[in-house]
CSV table of C-alpha atoms and ligand atoms in Angstrom, one decimal:
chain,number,residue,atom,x,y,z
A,15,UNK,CA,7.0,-9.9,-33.4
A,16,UNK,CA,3.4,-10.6,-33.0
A,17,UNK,CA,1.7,-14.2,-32.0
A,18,UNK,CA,-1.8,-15.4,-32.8
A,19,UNK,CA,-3.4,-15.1,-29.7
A,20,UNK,CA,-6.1,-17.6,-28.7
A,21,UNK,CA,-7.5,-18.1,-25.4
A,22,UNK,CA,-4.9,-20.9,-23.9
A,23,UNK,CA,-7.1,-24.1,-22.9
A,24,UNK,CA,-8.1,-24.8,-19.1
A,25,UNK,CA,-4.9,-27.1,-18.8
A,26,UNK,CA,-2.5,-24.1,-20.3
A,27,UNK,CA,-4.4,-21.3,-18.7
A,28,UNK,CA,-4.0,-23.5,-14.9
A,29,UNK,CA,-0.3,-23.8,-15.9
A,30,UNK,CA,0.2,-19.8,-16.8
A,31,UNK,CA,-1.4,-19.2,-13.4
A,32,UNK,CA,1.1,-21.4,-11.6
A,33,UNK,CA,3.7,-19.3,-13.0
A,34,UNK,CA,2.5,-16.5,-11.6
A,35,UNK,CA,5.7,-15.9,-9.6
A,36,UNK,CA,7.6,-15.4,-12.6
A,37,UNK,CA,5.1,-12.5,-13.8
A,38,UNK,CA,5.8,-10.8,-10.9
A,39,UNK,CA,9.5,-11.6,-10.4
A,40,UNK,CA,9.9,-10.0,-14.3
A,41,UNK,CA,8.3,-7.1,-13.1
A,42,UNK,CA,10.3,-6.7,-10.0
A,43,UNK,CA,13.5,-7.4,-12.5
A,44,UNK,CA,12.3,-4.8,-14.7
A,45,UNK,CA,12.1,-1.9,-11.8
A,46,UNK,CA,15.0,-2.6,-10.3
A,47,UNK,CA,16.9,-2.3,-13.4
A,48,UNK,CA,15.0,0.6,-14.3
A,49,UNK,CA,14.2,-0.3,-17.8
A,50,UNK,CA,11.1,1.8,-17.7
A,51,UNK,CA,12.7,5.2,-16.7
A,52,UNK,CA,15.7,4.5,-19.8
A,53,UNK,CA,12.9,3.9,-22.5
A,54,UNK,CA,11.9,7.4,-23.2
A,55,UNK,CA,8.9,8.3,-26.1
A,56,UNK,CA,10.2,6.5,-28.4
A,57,UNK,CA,10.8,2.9,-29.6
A,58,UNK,CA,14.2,1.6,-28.6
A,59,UNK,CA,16.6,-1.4,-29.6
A,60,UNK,CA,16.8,-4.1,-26.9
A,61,UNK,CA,21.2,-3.7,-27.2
A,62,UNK,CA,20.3,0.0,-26.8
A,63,UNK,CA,18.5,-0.6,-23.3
A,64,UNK,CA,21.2,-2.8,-21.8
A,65,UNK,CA,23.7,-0.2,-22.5
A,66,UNK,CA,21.8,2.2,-20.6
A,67,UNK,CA,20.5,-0.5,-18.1
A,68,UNK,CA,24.0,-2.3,-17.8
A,69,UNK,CA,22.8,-5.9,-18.5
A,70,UNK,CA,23.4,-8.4,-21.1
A,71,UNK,CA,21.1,-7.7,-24.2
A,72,UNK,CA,19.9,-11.0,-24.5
A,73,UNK,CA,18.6,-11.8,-21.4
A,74,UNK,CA,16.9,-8.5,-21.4
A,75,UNK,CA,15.2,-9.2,-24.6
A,76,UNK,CA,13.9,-12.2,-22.7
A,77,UNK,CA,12.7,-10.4,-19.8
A,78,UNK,CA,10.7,-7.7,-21.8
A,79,UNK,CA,9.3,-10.5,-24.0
A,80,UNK,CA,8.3,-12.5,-20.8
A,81,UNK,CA,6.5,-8.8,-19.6
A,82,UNK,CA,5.0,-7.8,-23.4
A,83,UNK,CA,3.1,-11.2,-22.9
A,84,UNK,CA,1.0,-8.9,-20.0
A,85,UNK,CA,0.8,-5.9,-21.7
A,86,UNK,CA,3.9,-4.4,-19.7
A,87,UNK,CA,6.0,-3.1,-23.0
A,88,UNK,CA,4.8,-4.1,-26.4
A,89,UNK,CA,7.5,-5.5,-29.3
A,90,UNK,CA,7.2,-4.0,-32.6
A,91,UNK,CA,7.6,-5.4,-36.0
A,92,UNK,CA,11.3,-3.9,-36.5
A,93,UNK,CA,12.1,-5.5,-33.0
A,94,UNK,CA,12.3,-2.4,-30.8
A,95,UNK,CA,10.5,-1.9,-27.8
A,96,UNK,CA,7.7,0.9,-26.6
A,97,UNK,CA,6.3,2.1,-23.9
A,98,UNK,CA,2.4,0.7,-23.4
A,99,UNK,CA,0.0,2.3,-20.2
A,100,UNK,CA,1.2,0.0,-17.9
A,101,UNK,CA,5.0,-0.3,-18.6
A,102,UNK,CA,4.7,3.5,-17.8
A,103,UNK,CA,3.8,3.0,-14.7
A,104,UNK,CA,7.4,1.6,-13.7
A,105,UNK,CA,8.9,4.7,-14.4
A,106,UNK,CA,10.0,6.6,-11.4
A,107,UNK,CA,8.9,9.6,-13.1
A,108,UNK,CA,4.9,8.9,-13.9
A,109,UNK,CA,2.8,11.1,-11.9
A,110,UNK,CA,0.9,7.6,-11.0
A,111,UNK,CA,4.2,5.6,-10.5
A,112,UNK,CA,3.7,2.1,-9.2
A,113,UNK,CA,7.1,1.4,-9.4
A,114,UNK,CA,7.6,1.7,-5.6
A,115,UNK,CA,4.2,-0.1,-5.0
A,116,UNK,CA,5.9,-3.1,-7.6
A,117,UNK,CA,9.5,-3.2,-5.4
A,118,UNK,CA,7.2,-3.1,-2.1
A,119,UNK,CA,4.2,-6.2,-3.0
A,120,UNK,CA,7.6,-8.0,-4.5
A,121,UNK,CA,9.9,-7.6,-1.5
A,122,UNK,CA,12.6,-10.4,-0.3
A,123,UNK,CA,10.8,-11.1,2.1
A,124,UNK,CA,7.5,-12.1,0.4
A,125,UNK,CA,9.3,-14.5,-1.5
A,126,UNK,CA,9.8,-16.4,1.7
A,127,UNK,CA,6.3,-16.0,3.2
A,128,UNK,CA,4.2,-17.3,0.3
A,129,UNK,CA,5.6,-20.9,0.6
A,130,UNK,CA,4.3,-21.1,3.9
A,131,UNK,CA,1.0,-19.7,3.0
A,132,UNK,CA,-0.6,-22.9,3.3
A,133,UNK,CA,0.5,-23.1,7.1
A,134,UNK,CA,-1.5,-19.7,7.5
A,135,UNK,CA,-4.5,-20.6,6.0
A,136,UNK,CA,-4.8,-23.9,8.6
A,137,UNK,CA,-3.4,-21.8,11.7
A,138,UNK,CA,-5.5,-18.7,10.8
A,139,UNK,CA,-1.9,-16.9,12.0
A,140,UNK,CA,0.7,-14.7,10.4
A,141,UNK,CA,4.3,-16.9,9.2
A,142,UNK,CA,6.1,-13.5,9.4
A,143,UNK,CA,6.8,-14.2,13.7
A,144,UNK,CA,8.1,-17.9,12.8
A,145,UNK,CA,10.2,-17.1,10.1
A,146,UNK,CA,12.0,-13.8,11.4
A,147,UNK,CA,11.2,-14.2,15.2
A,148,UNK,CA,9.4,-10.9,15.4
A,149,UNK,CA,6.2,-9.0,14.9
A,150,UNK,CA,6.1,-7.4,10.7
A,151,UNK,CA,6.5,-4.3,11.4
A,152,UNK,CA,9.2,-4.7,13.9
A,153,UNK,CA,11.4,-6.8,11.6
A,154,UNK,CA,10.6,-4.5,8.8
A,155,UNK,CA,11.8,-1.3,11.0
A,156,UNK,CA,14.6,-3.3,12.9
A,157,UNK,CA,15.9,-5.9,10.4
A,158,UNK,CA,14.9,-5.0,7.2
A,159,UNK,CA,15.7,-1.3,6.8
A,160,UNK,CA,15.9,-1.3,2.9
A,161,UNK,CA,11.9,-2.6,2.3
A,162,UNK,CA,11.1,-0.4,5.0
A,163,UNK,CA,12.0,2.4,3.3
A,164,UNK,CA,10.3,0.5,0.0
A,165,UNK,CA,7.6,0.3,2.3
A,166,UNK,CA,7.2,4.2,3.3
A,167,UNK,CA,8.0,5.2,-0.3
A,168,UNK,CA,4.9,2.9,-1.6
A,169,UNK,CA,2.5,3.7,1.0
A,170,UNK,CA,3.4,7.5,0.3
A,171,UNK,CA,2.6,6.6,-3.5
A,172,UNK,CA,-0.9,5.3,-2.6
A,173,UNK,CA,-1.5,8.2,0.1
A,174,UNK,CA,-0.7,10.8,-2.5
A,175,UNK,CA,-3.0,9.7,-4.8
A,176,UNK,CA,-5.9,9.1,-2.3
A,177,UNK,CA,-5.0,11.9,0.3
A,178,UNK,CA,-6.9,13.9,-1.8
A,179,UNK,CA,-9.9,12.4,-2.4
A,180,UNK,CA,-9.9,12.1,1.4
A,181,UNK,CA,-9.8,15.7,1.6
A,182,UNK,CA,-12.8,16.0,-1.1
A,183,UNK,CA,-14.8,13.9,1.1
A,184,UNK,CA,-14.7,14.8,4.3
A,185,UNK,CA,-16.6,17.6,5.3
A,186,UNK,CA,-14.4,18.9,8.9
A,187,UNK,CA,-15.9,22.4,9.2
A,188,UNK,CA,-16.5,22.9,12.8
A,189,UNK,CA,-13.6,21.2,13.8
A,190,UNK,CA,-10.6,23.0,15.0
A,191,UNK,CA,-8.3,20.0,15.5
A,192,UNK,CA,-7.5,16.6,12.9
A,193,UNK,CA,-5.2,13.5,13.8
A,194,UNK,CA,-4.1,11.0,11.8
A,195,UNK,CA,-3.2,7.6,13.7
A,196,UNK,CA,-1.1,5.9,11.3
A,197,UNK,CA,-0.6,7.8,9.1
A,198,UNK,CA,2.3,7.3,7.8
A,199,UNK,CA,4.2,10.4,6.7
A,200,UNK,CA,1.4,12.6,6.4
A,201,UNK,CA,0.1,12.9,2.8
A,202,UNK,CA,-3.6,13.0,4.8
A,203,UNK,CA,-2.8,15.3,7.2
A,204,UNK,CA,-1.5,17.9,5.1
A,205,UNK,CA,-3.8,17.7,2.1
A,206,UNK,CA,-6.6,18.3,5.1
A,207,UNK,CA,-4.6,21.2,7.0
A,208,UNK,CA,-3.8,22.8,3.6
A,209,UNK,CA,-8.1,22.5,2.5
A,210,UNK,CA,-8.7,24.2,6.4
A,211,UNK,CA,-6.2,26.8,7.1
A,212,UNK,CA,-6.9,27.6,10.6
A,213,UNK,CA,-7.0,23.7,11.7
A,214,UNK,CA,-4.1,22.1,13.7
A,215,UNK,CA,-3.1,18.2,12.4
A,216,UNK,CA,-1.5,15.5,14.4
A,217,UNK,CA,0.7,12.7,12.7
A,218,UNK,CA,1.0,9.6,14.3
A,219,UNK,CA,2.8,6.9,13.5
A,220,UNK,CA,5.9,4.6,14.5
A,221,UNK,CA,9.7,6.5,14.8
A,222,UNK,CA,11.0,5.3,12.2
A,223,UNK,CA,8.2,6.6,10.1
A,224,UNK,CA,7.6,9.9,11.2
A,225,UNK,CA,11.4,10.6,10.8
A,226,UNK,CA,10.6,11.2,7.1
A,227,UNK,CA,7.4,13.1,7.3
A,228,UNK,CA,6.3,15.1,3.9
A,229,UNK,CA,8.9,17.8,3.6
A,230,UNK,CA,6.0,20.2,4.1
A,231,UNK,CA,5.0,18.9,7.9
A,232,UNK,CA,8.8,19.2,9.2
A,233,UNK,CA,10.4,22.3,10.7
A,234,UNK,CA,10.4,24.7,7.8
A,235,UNK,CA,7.6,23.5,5.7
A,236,UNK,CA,4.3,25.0,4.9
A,237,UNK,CA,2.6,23.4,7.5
A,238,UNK,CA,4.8,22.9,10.1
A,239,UNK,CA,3.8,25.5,13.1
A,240,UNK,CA,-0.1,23.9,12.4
A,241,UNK,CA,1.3,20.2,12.8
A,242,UNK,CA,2.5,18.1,16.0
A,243,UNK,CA,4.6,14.9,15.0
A,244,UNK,CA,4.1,11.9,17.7
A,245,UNK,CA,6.2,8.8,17.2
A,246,UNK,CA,4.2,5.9,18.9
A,247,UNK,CA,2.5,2.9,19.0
A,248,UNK,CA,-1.2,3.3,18.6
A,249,UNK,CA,-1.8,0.0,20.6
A,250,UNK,CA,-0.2,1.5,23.5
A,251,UNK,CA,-1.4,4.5,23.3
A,252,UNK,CA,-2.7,7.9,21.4
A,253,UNK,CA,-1.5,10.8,23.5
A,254,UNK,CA,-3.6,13.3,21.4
A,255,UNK,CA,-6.5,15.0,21.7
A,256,UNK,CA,-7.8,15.9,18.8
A,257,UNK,CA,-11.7,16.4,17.5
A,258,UNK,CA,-11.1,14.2,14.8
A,259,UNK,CA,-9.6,10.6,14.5
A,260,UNK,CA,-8.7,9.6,10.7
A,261,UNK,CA,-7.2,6.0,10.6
A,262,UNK,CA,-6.5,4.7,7.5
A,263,UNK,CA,-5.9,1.4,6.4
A,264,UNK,CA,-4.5,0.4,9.9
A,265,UNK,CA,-7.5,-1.5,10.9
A,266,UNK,CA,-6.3,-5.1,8.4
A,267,UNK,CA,-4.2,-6.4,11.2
A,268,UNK,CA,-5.3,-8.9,14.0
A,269,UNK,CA,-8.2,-8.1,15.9
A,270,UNK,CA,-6.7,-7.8,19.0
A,271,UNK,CA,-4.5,-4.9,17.7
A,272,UNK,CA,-7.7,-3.6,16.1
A,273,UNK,CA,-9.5,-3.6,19.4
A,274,UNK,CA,-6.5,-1.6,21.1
A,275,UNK,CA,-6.1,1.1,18.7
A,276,UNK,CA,-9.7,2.1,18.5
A,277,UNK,CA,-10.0,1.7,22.3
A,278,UNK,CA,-7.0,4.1,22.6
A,279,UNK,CA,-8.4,6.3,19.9
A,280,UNK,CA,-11.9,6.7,21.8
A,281,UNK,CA,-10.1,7.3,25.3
A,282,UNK,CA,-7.8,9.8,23.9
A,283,UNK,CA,-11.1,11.7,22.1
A,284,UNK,CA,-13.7,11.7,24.7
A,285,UNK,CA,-17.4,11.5,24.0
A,286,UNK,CA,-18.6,13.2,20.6
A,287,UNK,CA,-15.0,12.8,19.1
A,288,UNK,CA,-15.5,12.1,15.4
A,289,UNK,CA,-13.4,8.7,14.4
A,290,UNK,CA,-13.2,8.1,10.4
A,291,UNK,CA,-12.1,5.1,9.9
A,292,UNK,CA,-11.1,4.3,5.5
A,293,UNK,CA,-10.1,1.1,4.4
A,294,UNK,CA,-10.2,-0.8,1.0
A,295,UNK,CA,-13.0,-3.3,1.0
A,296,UNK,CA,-12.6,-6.5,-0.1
A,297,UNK,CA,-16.5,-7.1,-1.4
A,298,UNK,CA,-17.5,-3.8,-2.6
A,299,UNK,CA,-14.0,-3.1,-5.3
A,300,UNK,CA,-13.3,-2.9,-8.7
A,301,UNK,CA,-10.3,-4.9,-8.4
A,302,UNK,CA,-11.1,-8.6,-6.9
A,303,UNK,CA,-7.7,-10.0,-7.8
A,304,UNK,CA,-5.5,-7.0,-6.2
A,305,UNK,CA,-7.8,-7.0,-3.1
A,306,UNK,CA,-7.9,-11.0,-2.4
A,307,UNK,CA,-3.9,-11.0,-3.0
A,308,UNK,CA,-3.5,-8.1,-0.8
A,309,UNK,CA,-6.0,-9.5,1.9
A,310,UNK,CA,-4.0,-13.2,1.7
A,311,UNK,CA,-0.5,-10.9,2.1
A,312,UNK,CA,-2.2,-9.4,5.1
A,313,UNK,CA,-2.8,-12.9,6.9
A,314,UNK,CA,0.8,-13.8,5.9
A,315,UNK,CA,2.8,-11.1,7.4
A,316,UNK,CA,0.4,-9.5,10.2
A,317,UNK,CA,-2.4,-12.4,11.0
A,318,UNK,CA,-4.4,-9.5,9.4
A,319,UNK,CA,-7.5,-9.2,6.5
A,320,UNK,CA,-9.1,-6.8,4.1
A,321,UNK,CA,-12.2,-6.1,5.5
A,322,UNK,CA,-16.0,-6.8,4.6
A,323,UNK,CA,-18.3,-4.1,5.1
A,324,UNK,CA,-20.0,-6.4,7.7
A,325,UNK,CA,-16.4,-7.3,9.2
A,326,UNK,CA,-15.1,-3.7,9.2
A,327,UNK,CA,-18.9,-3.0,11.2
A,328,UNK,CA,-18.7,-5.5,13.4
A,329,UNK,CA,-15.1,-4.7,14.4
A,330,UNK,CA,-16.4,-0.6,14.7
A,331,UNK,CA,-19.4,-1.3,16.9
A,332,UNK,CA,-18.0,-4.1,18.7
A,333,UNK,CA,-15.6,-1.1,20.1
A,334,UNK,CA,-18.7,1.0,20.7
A,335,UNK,CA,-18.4,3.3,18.4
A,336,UNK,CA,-21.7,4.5,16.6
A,337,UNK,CA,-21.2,4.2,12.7
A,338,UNK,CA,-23.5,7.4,11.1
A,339,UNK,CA,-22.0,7.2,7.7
A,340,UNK,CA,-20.3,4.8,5.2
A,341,UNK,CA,-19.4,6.3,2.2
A,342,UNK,CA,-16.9,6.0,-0.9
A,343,UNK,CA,-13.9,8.2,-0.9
A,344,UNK,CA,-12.6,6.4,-4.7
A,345,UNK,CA,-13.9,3.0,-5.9
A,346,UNK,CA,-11.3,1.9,-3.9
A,347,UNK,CA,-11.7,3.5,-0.6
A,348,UNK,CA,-14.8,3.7,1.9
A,349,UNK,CA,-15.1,5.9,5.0
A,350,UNK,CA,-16.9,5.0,8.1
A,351,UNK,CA,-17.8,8.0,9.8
A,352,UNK,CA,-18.1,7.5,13.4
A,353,UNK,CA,-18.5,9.0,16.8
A,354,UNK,CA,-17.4,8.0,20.1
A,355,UNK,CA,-20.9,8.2,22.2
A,356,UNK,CA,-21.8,10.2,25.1
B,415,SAM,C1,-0.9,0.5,5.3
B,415,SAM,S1,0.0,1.8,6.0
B,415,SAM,C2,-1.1,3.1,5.9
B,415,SAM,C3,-0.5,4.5,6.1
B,415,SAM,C4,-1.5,5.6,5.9
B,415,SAM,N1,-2.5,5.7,6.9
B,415,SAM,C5,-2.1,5.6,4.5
B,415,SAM,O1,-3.3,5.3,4.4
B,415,SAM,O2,-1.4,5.8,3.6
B,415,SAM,C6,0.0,1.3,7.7
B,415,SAM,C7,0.7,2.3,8.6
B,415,SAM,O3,0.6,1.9,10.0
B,415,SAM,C8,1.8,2.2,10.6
B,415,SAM,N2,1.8,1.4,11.8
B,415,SAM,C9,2.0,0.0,11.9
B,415,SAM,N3,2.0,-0.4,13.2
B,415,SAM,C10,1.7,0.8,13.9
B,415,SAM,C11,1.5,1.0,15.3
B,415,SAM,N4,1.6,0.0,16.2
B,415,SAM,N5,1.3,2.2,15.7
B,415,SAM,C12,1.2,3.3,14.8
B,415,SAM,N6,1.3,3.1,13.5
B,415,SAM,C13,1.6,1.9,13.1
B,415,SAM,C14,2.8,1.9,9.6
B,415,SAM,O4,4.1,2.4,9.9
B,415,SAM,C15,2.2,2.5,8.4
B,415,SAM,O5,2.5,3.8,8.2
């Protein structure tokens, strides 16, 4: 079934954005049920689906109508459903899968931070220590074990797909050693160790996380007698020496956390210790509407923000580190090259 579309008037368009929720609720509805991964190449009838998904048919129809009005599914003439770009994307199986990255921005506990997001915005403070009585990633790790693992499956996702750019950029010949401080289970590391085979990698991240490294970075894998695995906390302290720091979207939490990591990170390098530090940017991206939501998901659950290029600088030289390089890794991604000074 198709439907004139218009553009909706200010007072529609203001009451579709209002409803955003529901956008994103479909879409969490949809991965969960996995309605993606049982709609193969071709079309298929909505009674068809539910048997394979194991819902109701009518409701289902009104779900993937709800999602076709976003280009997520598309409705043909004879009633059936297909696959469009971004419906693909919620398949488990897409080489670019964002159905991990869908499950993690749409999490239970989201749904209980946004409300309070107004409180943030006049504090200037996460809601995530009021409502669960502990810092994120501690409640994430301790209470929350199931969007934890969301968590490390979606940040493995977007690691995957930029580990390698990483590894296009960054020129480490002359180095003999590579750590990455956060980084969670090593999609970094290896792509670097595997582009410089004599080179020895360090992953450092929290227990929990490092527990499920890449397959290829624990005991048996392809990497493993090149790479040490630290659990820790990088604002206590980074027990390796390494000639290279990479930290990688770590740096969008409060600024006092910001301040101990890289002090830690310079202590534990020494003078002339390289320090890359990539993050998203939020005023130099392709994607204004993913990054602002991200950075005002930041400031809910860690007091954090997506950085400026002037914020991200002022944070870097404010530790004294000396910036010689900012550079794109993806339209998404820029390095600061740094180096801990003599
Ligand atoms: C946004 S993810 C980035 C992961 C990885 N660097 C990447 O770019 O894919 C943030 C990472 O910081 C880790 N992390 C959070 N707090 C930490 C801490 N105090 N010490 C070490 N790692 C921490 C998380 O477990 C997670 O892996």
């Amino acid at each position: 079934m198709t439907t004139a579309q218009t553009a909706p008037p200010p007072s529609m368009r203001l009451r579709e954005l209002v409803f955003g929720a529901a956008c994103a609720a479909a879409l969490r509805a949809a991965a969960r049920l996995g309605v993606a991964d049982a709609l193969g190449d071709r079309p298929a009838a909505v009674e068809d689906l539910a048997a394979a998904v194991k819902t109701e048919p009518k409701p289902l129809r009104r779900l993937l109508r709800a999602l076709t009005c976003y280009g997520v599914f598309t409705e043909r003439s004879d009633g059936t459903f297909a696959h469009t770009d971004m419906s693909r994307l919620l398949r488990e199986d897409d080489p670019a899968s964002l159905r991990n990255i869908t499950l993690w921005c749409t999490e239970p506990w989201t749904w209980q931070a946004w409300p309070k997001l107004d409180e943030a915005v006049r504090t200037g403070h996460n809601v995530v220590q009021d409502l669960f009585g502990k810092e994120f990633f501690v409640y994430l790790n301790e209470d929350a074990p199931e969007s934890a693992d969301v968590f490390n499956k979606a940040m493995t996702t977007s690691s995957k797909q930029s580990a390698q750019d990483v590894a296009d950029l960054l020129d480490l010949s002359g180095a003999a050693s590579v750590a990455d401080i956060g980084g969670g289970q090593g999609h970094v590391v290896a792509s670097l160790l595997e582009k410089y085979p004599a080179m020895h990698g360090t992953l450092l991240d929290l227990p929990r996380v490092v527990d499920n490294a890449d397959p290829r970075l624990r005991p048996g894998g392809a990497l493993a007698d090149r790479v040490s695995i630290v659990p820790g906390d990088c604002r206590e302290a980074v027990p390796v020496t390494a000639d290279v720091y990479i930290i990688k979207n770590i740096l969008e939490w409060d600024d006092e956390s910001t301040a101990r990591c890289l002090r830690n990170v310079m202590a534990a390098g020494g003078p002339k210790a390289r320090v890359v530090v990539i993050e998203n940017l939020v005023d130099d991206t392709p994607s204004m509407r993913f990054s602002t939501a991200m950075d005002l998901l930041l400031l809910l659950n860690v007091g954090g923000a997506k950085h400026t290029t002037e914020s991200m600088v002022s944070r870097l030289k404010g530790a004294g580190l000396v910036i010689d390089d900012i550079s794109p890794v993806n339209p998404y991604l820029h390095a600061f090259d740094c180096t801990v000074p003599v």
